[in-house]
Amino acid sequence: MKVPFLNLKAQYDSIAHEVEQSIREVLSTCAFSGGPYVQKFEEEFASFCGCKWAVGVGSGTDALWLALLGLGVQPGDEVITVPNSFIATAEAISLCGAQPVFIDVGEDSFTMNPALLEQAISPRTRAIIPVHLYGQAADMDAILAIADRHGIPVVEDACQAHGAEYKGRRAGSMGIAGCFSFYPGKNLGAYGEAGCVVTKDEDLAKKLRMLRDHGQSQKYYHQLVGINGRMDGIQGAVLSAKLKYLDSWNAFRRTHASFYQEALAEVRALRIPKEMPYAKHVYHVFAVRSPDREGLKQALNASGVECGVHYPVPIHLQQAYAGRGEGEGSFPVAERVAKELLSLPMFPELTTEQVSYICDQIKRFH
Ligand SMILES: *Cc1c(COP(=O)(O)O)cnc(C)c1O
């Protein structure tokens, strides 16, 4: 049996008519950059996240970068985050001219270990970015308690966590700002590049609207140095059409995750992802830990199952971040999981037969 890692085509086919109609509307009104379709999506997504404001931008990377710029992060500042994320989390910090300060993650959660946070705070710390990795929120109460005590804003990297919850609160709604990516493979994916910042802070929302549009609030009168970070009209329309389905798509992911969890519980060599007691996980990625990750990957590939690795190299060991003096051994948990994690196929349109087949192949190997 062939099982792809992702199947964007299956989802597109299920909503093609609706999406094509939305795109045609944008074409016929020529609202290509920003405009009414982006504004409509911003209102819908803000309400989905339980936030007052949403600012549509060009990508998840822009969302993180603009959120930090909006908070005034600048050269000489430090921003605390984790080393086991997609590189964009660190890049956003570096693009402000600031230094990422990494702290290690929890062994079961793969998210920021709050016990390590306080000791990483310095007089230069200007923000903290927990990453809701794989679709599960970081331990936000513990992180926010420390951040609040020091008066440091928390920016959530919710790029993998559309619709995830922490003690009933939606990912993105807990910090001063929540950053989302709508890269096509994300739980809510555009048909191109797009991203968004959600916030309850009206002043920050106003500043972000200016920063994403060259620092202007009136055309050609520039109050700030900003960037071209606007969302495309077509992406706004596509995202509006797709947002209606997000909760049900996430529910399918959770069903597949339960199937994997039950079927693989008996495989003693594997560590299966856990839903933390505080979390509602939306399984952007379903990653198991195997002592023989490469062997398992090859066996699955040989039986037609595509897998992924998120991520093979932690950020502090990437060439782009070499020269910071953080070699092997700096962040033991992040380094260990980078060697052991294997992401299994996970998308709403997977069938029970496919998930069951994958589990059988894993049991044959381990
Ligand atoms: C996808 C992702 C980003 C970046 O989003 P883009 O839209 O690709 O720029 C940032 N952080 C995390 C954790 C991501 O998964």
CSV table of C-alpha atoms and ligand atoms in Angstrom, one decimal:
chain,number,residue,atom,x,y,z
A,1,MET,CA,0.0,0.0,0.0
A,2,LYS,CA,1.2,3.5,-0.8
A,3,VAL,CA,0.7,6.1,1.9
A,4,PRO,CA,1.9,9.6,1.2
A,5,PHE,CA,3.2,11.8,4.1
A,6,LEU,CA,0.8,14.5,3.1
A,7,ASN,CA,-2.0,14.7,0.5
A,8,LEU,CA,-2.9,18.3,-0.3
A,9,LYS,CA,-4.8,17.2,-3.5
A,10,ALA,CA,-7.4,15.1,-1.5
A,11,GLN,CA,-8.3,18.2,0.5
A,12,TYR,CA,-8.4,20.5,-2.5
A,13,ASP,CA,-10.7,18.1,-4.4
A,14,SER,CA,-13.1,18.1,-1.5
A,15,ILE,CA,-13.5,21.9,-1.6
A,16,ALA,CA,-12.5,22.7,-5.1
A,17,HIS,CA,-15.7,24.3,-6.2
A,18,GLU,CA,-16.0,26.6,-3.2
A,19,VAL,CA,-12.3,27.7,-3.3
A,20,GLU,CA,-12.4,28.4,-7.1
A,21,GLN,CA,-15.4,30.5,-6.7
A,22,SER,CA,-13.6,32.5,-3.9
A,23,ILE,CA,-10.6,33.0,-6.1
A,24,ARG,CA,-12.7,34.1,-9.1
A,25,GLU,CA,-14.3,36.8,-6.8
A,26,VAL,CA,-10.9,38.2,-6.0
A,27,LEU,CA,-9.9,38.2,-9.7
A,28,SER,CA,-13.0,39.9,-10.8
A,29,THR,CA,-12.6,42.7,-8.1
A,30,CYS,CA,-8.8,42.9,-8.6
A,31,ALA,CA,-8.3,43.0,-4.8
A,32,PHE,CA,-4.9,41.4,-5.1
A,33,SER,CA,-2.9,42.8,-2.2
A,34,GLY,CA,-4.5,43.3,1.2
A,35,GLY,CA,-8.1,44.6,0.7
A,36,PRO,CA,-11.6,43.3,1.7
A,37,TYR,CA,-10.9,39.5,1.4
A,38,VAL,CA,-7.9,39.8,3.7
A,39,GLN,CA,-9.9,42.0,6.1
A,40,LYS,CA,-12.8,39.4,6.2
A,41,PHE,CA,-10.4,36.6,6.9
A,42,GLU,CA,-8.7,38.7,9.7
A,43,GLU,CA,-12.1,39.2,11.4
A,44,GLU,CA,-13.0,35.5,11.1
A,45,PHE,CA,-9.6,34.2,12.3
A,46,ALA,CA,-9.4,36.7,15.2
A,47,SER,CA,-12.7,35.3,16.4
A,48,PHE,CA,-11.6,31.7,15.8
A,49,CYS,CA,-8.6,32.4,18.1
A,50,GLY,CA,-10.6,34.3,20.7
A,51,CYS,CA,-8.6,37.5,20.1
A,52,LYS,CA,-9.8,40.9,19.2
A,53,TRP,CA,-7.4,41.6,16.4
A,54,ALA,CA,-5.7,39.7,13.5
A,55,VAL,CA,-3.2,41.1,11.1
A,56,GLY,CA,-2.8,39.2,7.9
A,57,VAL,CA,0.8,39.0,6.6
A,58,GLY,CA,3.0,37.4,4.0
A,59,SER,CA,4.1,34.2,5.9
A,60,GLY,CA,4.6,32.8,9.4
A,61,THR,CA,8.2,34.1,9.3
A,62,ASP,CA,6.9,37.6,8.7
A,63,ALA,CA,4.4,37.2,11.5
A,64,LEU,CA,7.1,36.4,14.0
A,65,TRP,CA,9.5,39.1,12.7
A,66,LEU,CA,6.8,41.8,12.6
A,67,ALA,CA,5.5,40.8,16.1
A,68,LEU,CA,9.1,41.3,17.5
A,69,LEU,CA,9.5,44.6,15.6
A,70,GLY,CA,6.2,45.7,16.9
A,71,LEU,CA,7.4,45.1,20.4
A,72,GLY,CA,10.5,47.1,19.7
A,73,VAL,CA,13.1,44.3,19.6
A,74,GLN,CA,16.3,45.7,18.3
A,75,PRO,CA,20.1,45.0,18.0
A,76,GLY,CA,21.6,44.2,21.4
A,77,ASP,CA,18.4,42.6,22.7
A,78,GLU,CA,17.9,39.0,23.6
A,79,VAL,CA,14.9,36.8,22.9
A,80,ILE,CA,14.4,33.4,24.6
A,81,THR,CA,13.2,30.5,22.6
A,82,VAL,CA,13.8,26.8,22.0
A,83,PRO,CA,16.4,25.1,19.7
A,84,ASN,CA,14.0,22.3,18.4
A,85,SER,CA,11.8,24.4,16.1
A,86,PHE,CA,11.7,25.3,12.4
A,87,ILE,CA,14.5,27.7,11.8
A,88,ALA,CA,12.1,30.6,11.2
A,89,THR,CA,11.6,31.1,15.0
A,90,ALA,CA,15.3,32.0,15.4
A,91,GLU,CA,15.5,33.8,12.1
A,92,ALA,CA,12.8,36.2,13.2
A,93,ILE,CA,14.9,37.2,16.2
A,94,SER,CA,18.1,37.5,14.1
A,95,LEU,CA,16.3,39.6,11.5
A,96,CYS,CA,15.6,42.2,14.2
A,97,GLY,CA,19.4,42.2,14.9
A,98,ALA,CA,18.7,40.5,18.3
A,99,GLN,CA,20.2,37.3,19.8
A,100,PRO,CA,18.3,34.1,20.2
A,101,VAL,CA,18.8,32.6,23.6
A,102,PHE,CA,17.9,28.9,23.6
A,103,ILE,CA,16.6,26.8,26.4
A,104,ASP,CA,15.9,23.1,26.4
A,105,VAL,CA,12.5,21.4,26.1
A,106,GLY,CA,10.6,18.8,28.1
A,107,GLU,CA,11.2,15.2,27.3
A,108,ASP,CA,7.5,14.4,26.8
A,109,SER,CA,6.1,17.7,25.6
A,110,PHE,CA,8.9,18.7,23.2
A,111,THR,CA,8.0,22.3,24.2
A,112,MET,CA,9.8,24.9,26.3
A,113,ASN,CA,10.8,23.6,29.7
A,114,PRO,CA,9.5,26.4,32.1
A,115,ALA,CA,12.0,25.2,34.8
A,116,LEU,CA,14.8,26.5,32.7
A,117,LEU,CA,13.3,29.9,31.8
A,118,GLU,CA,14.0,32.1,34.8
A,119,GLN,CA,17.8,31.4,34.7
A,120,ALA,CA,17.9,32.4,31.0
A,121,ILE,CA,16.4,35.9,31.6
A,122,SER,CA,18.9,38.8,31.6
A,123,PRO,CA,18.5,42.6,31.7
A,124,ARG,CA,18.6,42.4,27.8
A,125,THR,CA,15.7,39.9,27.5
A,126,ARG,CA,13.0,41.7,25.5
A,127,ALA,CA,10.7,38.8,24.6
A,128,ILE,CA,10.0,35.0,25.1
A,129,ILE,CA,8.8,32.8,22.2
A,130,PRO,CA,7.4,29.4,23.2
A,131,VAL,CA,6.8,27.2,20.2
A,132,HIS,CA,3.6,25.1,20.2
A,133,LEU,CA,5.4,22.3,18.4
A,134,TYR,CA,3.6,19.7,16.4
A,135,GLY,CA,0.2,21.2,17.3
A,136,GLN,CA,0.5,21.0,21.1
A,137,ALA,CA,0.6,24.2,23.3
A,138,ALA,CA,3.6,24.8,25.5
A,139,ASP,CA,3.0,25.0,29.3
A,140,MET,CA,1.7,28.6,29.0
A,141,ASP,CA,0.6,29.2,32.6
A,142,ALA,CA,4.1,28.4,33.9
A,143,ILE,CA,5.8,30.5,31.2
A,144,LEU,CA,3.5,33.5,31.5
A,145,ALA,CA,3.9,33.5,35.4
A,146,ILE,CA,7.6,33.9,35.0
A,147,ALA,CA,7.4,36.3,32.1
A,148,ASP,CA,4.8,38.5,34.0
A,149,ARG,CA,7.0,38.6,37.1
A,150,HIS,CA,9.8,40.1,34.9
A,151,GLY,CA,7.6,42.2,32.7
A,152,ILE,CA,8.6,40.4,29.6
A,153,PRO,CA,6.1,40.0,26.7
A,154,VAL,CA,5.4,36.4,25.4
A,155,VAL,CA,5.0,35.9,21.7
A,156,GLU,CA,3.5,32.5,20.8
A,157,ASP,CA,4.9,30.6,17.8
A,158,ALA,CA,1.6,29.0,16.9
A,159,CYS,CA,2.6,28.3,13.3
A,160,GLN,CA,1.8,24.6,13.9
A,161,ALA,CA,-1.1,25.0,16.3
A,162,HIS,CA,-4.2,26.4,14.5
A,163,GLY,CA,-7.1,25.5,16.8
A,164,ALA,CA,-5.0,23.9,19.5
A,165,GLU,CA,-6.0,24.7,23.1
A,166,TYR,CA,-4.3,25.1,26.5
A,167,LYS,CA,-6.7,24.7,29.4
A,168,GLY,CA,-9.6,25.7,27.0
A,169,ARG,CA,-7.8,28.8,25.6
A,170,ARG,CA,-6.9,28.8,22.0
A,171,ALA,CA,-3.2,28.8,20.9
A,172,GLY,CA,-2.2,32.4,20.0
A,173,SER,CA,-4.6,34.0,22.4
A,174,MET,CA,-2.5,33.8,25.6
A,175,GLY,CA,0.6,35.9,25.0
A,176,ILE,CA,0.7,39.5,23.8
A,177,ALA,CA,0.8,38.1,20.3
A,178,GLY,CA,0.3,34.8,18.5
A,179,CYS,CA,1.9,34.1,15.2
A,180,PHE,CA,0.5,31.7,12.6
A,181,SER,CA,1.8,30.3,9.3
A,182,PHE,CA,-0.6,29.3,6.5
A,183,TYR,CA,2.1,27.5,4.5
A,184,PRO,CA,0.2,25.0,2.3
A,185,GLY,CA,1.1,22.0,4.5
A,186,LYS,CA,0.0,23.5,7.8
A,187,ASN,CA,-3.3,22.6,9.5
A,188,LEU,CA,-4.9,25.6,7.9
A,189,GLY,CA,-3.0,26.1,4.6
A,190,ALA,CA,-3.2,28.8,2.0
A,191,TYR,CA,-2.6,28.2,-1.7
A,192,GLY,CA,0.6,30.0,-1.6
A,193,GLU,CA,2.4,31.8,1.2
A,194,ALA,CA,0.6,33.6,4.1
A,195,GLY,CA,0.7,34.2,7.8
A,196,CYS,CA,-1.1,36.2,10.6
A,197,VAL,CA,-0.5,37.8,14.0
A,198,VAL,CA,-3.4,37.7,16.4
A,199,THR,CA,-3.4,40.0,19.5
A,200,LYS,CA,-5.8,41.5,22.1
A,201,ASP,CA,-3.7,44.7,22.2
A,202,GLU,CA,-5.2,47.3,19.9
A,203,ASP,CA,-2.1,49.5,19.9
A,204,LEU,CA,0.1,46.6,18.8
A,205,ALA,CA,-2.4,45.6,16.1
A,206,LYS,CA,-2.3,49.2,14.7
A,207,LYS,CA,1.5,49.2,14.7
A,208,LEU,CA,1.6,45.8,13.0
A,209,ARG,CA,-0.8,47.0,10.3
A,210,MET,CA,1.7,49.8,9.6
A,211,LEU,CA,4.8,47.7,9.8
A,212,ARG,CA,3.5,45.1,7.3
A,213,ASP,CA,2.8,48.0,4.9
A,214,HIS,CA,6.1,49.9,4.9
A,215,GLY,CA,5.3,51.7,8.1
A,216,GLN,CA,2.5,53.8,6.6
A,217,SER,CA,-1.0,54.3,7.7
A,218,GLN,CA,-1.7,56.8,4.9
A,219,LYS,CA,-0.3,56.1,1.5
A,220,TYR,CA,3.3,57.5,1.0
A,221,TYR,CA,3.4,58.9,4.5
A,222,HIS,CA,5.8,56.6,6.4
A,223,GLN,CA,5.9,56.9,10.2
A,224,LEU,CA,8.0,53.8,10.8
A,225,VAL,CA,10.5,51.7,8.9
A,226,GLY,CA,8.5,48.6,8.0
A,227,ILE,CA,8.5,45.9,5.3
A,228,ASN,CA,6.4,44.6,2.5
A,229,GLY,CA,4.6,42.0,4.6
A,230,ARG,CA,1.0,42.2,3.3
A,231,MET,CA,-1.2,39.2,2.7
A,232,ASP,CA,-2.4,38.5,-0.8
A,233,GLY,CA,-6.1,38.9,-1.5
A,234,ILE,CA,-6.3,35.5,-3.1
A,235,GLN,CA,-4.8,33.9,0.1
A,236,GLY,CA,-7.3,35.8,2.3
A,237,ALA,CA,-10.2,34.5,0.2
A,238,VAL,CA,-8.9,30.9,0.1
A,239,LEU,CA,-8.3,31.0,3.9
A,240,SER,CA,-11.8,32.3,4.6
A,241,ALA,CA,-13.2,29.4,2.5
A,242,LYS,CA,-11.1,26.8,4.3
A,243,LEU,CA,-11.4,28.2,7.9
A,244,LYS,CA,-15.0,26.8,8.2
A,245,TYR,CA,-13.5,23.3,7.9
A,246,LEU,CA,-10.6,23.6,10.3
A,247,ASP,CA,-12.3,22.3,13.4
A,248,SER,CA,-13.5,19.2,11.6
A,249,TRP,CA,-10.1,18.6,9.9
A,250,ASN,CA,-8.5,18.9,13.3
A,251,ALA,CA,-11.0,16.4,14.7
A,252,PHE,CA,-10.0,13.9,12.0
A,253,ARG,CA,-6.3,14.4,12.9
A,254,ARG,CA,-7.2,13.6,16.5
A,255,THR,CA,-9.0,10.5,15.5
A,256,HIS,CA,-6.0,9.3,13.5
A,257,ALA,CA,-3.7,10.1,16.5
A,258,SER,CA,-5.9,8.0,18.9
A,259,PHE,CA,-5.8,5.1,16.4
A,260,TYR,CA,-2.0,5.3,16.3
A,261,GLN,CA,-1.7,5.7,20.1
A,262,GLU,CA,-3.9,2.6,20.8
A,263,ALA,CA,-2.4,0.4,18.1
A,264,LEU,CA,1.2,1.3,19.0
A,265,ALA,CA,0.8,1.3,22.8
A,266,GLU,CA,2.2,-2.3,22.9
A,267,VAL,CA,5.3,-1.5,20.9
A,268,ARG,CA,7.8,-1.2,23.8
A,269,ALA,CA,10.7,0.2,21.7
A,270,LEU,CA,8.6,3.2,20.6
A,271,ARG,CA,7.7,6.3,22.6
A,272,ILE,CA,4.4,7.6,21.4
A,273,PRO,CA,3.5,11.3,21.5
A,274,LYS,CA,1.4,12.1,24.6
A,275,GLU,CA,-1.3,14.7,25.0
A,276,MET,CA,-0.3,16.7,28.0
A,277,PRO,CA,-3.0,17.1,30.7
A,278,TYR,CA,-3.4,20.8,29.9
A,279,ALA,CA,-3.5,20.5,26.1
A,280,LYS,CA,-5.9,19.9,23.3
A,281,HIS,CA,-3.4,18.7,20.6
A,282,VAL,CA,-4.2,19.2,16.9
A,283,TYR,CA,-1.4,16.9,15.6
A,284,HIS,CA,0.1,19.0,12.9
A,285,VAL,CA,2.8,16.3,13.2
A,286,PHE,CA,2.6,12.9,14.7
A,287,ALA,CA,6.1,12.0,15.7
A,288,VAL,CA,7.2,8.8,17.4
A,289,ARG,CA,10.5,8.2,19.1
A,290,SER,CA,12.5,5.2,18.0
A,291,PRO,CA,15.9,4.0,19.1
A,292,ASP,CA,16.5,3.1,15.5
A,293,ARG,CA,14.9,6.0,13.6
A,294,GLU,CA,16.8,5.4,10.4
A,295,GLY,CA,16.0,1.7,10.3
A,296,LEU,CA,12.3,2.3,11.0
A,297,LYS,CA,12.3,5.0,8.3
A,298,GLN,CA,13.8,2.7,5.7
A,299,ALA,CA,11.5,-0.2,6.6
A,300,LEU,CA,8.4,2.1,6.3
A,301,ASN,CA,9.6,3.6,3.0
A,302,ALA,CA,10.2,0.1,1.7
A,303,SER,CA,6.6,-0.8,2.4
A,304,GLY,CA,5.3,2.4,0.7
A,305,VAL,CA,4.9,4.7,3.7
A,306,GLU,CA,6.4,8.1,3.4
A,307,CYS,CA,7.7,9.7,6.6
A,308,GLY,CA,9.3,13.0,7.7
A,309,VAL,CA,11.8,14.2,10.3
A,310,HIS,CA,11.0,17.4,12.2
A,311,TYR,CA,13.8,18.4,12.6
A,312,PRO,CA,17.0,16.5,11.9
A,313,VAL,CA,19.3,19.3,13.2
A,314,PRO,CA,18.5,21.5,16.2
A,315,ILE,CA,18.9,25.2,15.4
A,316,HIS,CA,22.0,25.7,17.6
A,317,LEU,CA,23.8,23.0,15.6
A,318,GLN,CA,22.8,24.5,12.2
A,319,GLN,CA,25.6,26.0,10.1
A,320,ALA,CA,23.7,29.3,10.1
A,321,TYR,CA,24.0,29.5,13.9
A,322,ALA,CA,27.5,28.1,14.2
A,323,GLY,CA,30.0,30.3,16.0
A,324,ARG,CA,27.8,30.9,19.1
A,325,GLY,CA,29.8,28.4,21.1
A,326,GLU,CA,26.9,26.0,21.5
A,327,GLY,CA,28.1,22.6,20.4
A,328,GLU,CA,26.8,19.1,20.9
A,329,GLY,CA,25.6,18.7,24.5
A,330,SER,CA,24.3,22.2,25.0
A,331,PHE,CA,20.6,21.2,24.9
A,332,PRO,CA,20.6,17.4,25.6
A,333,VAL,CA,16.8,16.8,25.3
A,334,ALA,CA,16.5,18.7,22.0
A,335,GLU,CA,19.5,16.9,20.6
A,336,ARG,CA,18.3,13.5,21.7
A,337,VAL,CA,14.8,13.9,20.2
A,338,ALA,CA,16.3,15.2,17.0
A,339,LYS,CA,18.0,11.8,16.6
A,340,GLU,CA,15.0,9.7,17.5
A,341,LEU,CA,11.9,11.4,16.2
A,342,LEU,CA,10.1,10.1,13.1
A,343,SER,CA,7.0,11.8,11.8
A,344,LEU,CA,4.3,9.4,10.5
A,345,PRO,CA,1.8,10.3,7.8
A,346,MET,CA,-0.8,12.7,9.4
A,347,PHE,CA,-3.5,14.6,7.5
A,348,PRO,CA,-7.3,14.7,7.8
A,349,GLU,CA,-8.0,12.6,4.7
A,350,LEU,CA,-6.0,9.6,5.8
A,351,THR,CA,-8.1,6.4,5.9
A,352,THR,CA,-8.4,3.9,8.8
A,353,GLU,CA,-7.0,1.3,6.4
A,354,GLN,CA,-3.9,3.4,5.8
A,355,VAL,CA,-3.3,4.1,9.5
A,356,SER,CA,-3.8,0.5,10.4
A,357,TYR,CA,-1.4,-0.6,7.6
A,358,ILE,CA,1.2,1.8,8.9
A,359,CYS,CA,0.9,0.5,12.5
A,360,ASP,CA,1.2,-3.1,11.2
A,361,GLN,CA,4.4,-2.2,9.4
A,362,ILE,CA,5.8,-0.6,12.5
A,363,LYS,CA,5.0,-3.7,14.6
A,364,ARG,CA,6.8,-5.9,12.1
A,365,PHE,CA,9.9,-3.8,12.4
A,366,HIS,CA,10.1,-3.3,16.2
B,1,LIG,C1,6.0,26.9,9.4
B,1,LIG,C2,6.7,27.5,10.6
B,1,LIG,C3,7.2,28.8,10.7
B,1,LIG,C4,7.3,29.7,9.5
B,1,LIG,O1,6.2,29.9,8.7
B,1,LIG,P1,6.3,30.2,7.1
B,1,LIG,O2,4.9,30.5,6.8
B,1,LIG,O3,6.9,29.0,6.5
B,1,LIG,O4,7.2,31.4,7.0
B,1,LIG,C5,7.6,29.3,11.9
B,1,LIG,N1,7.6,28.5,13.0
B,1,LIG,C6,7.2,27.2,13.0
B,1,LIG,C7,7.2,26.4,14.2
B,1,LIG,C8,6.7,26.7,11.8
B,1,LIG,O5,6.3,25.4,11.8
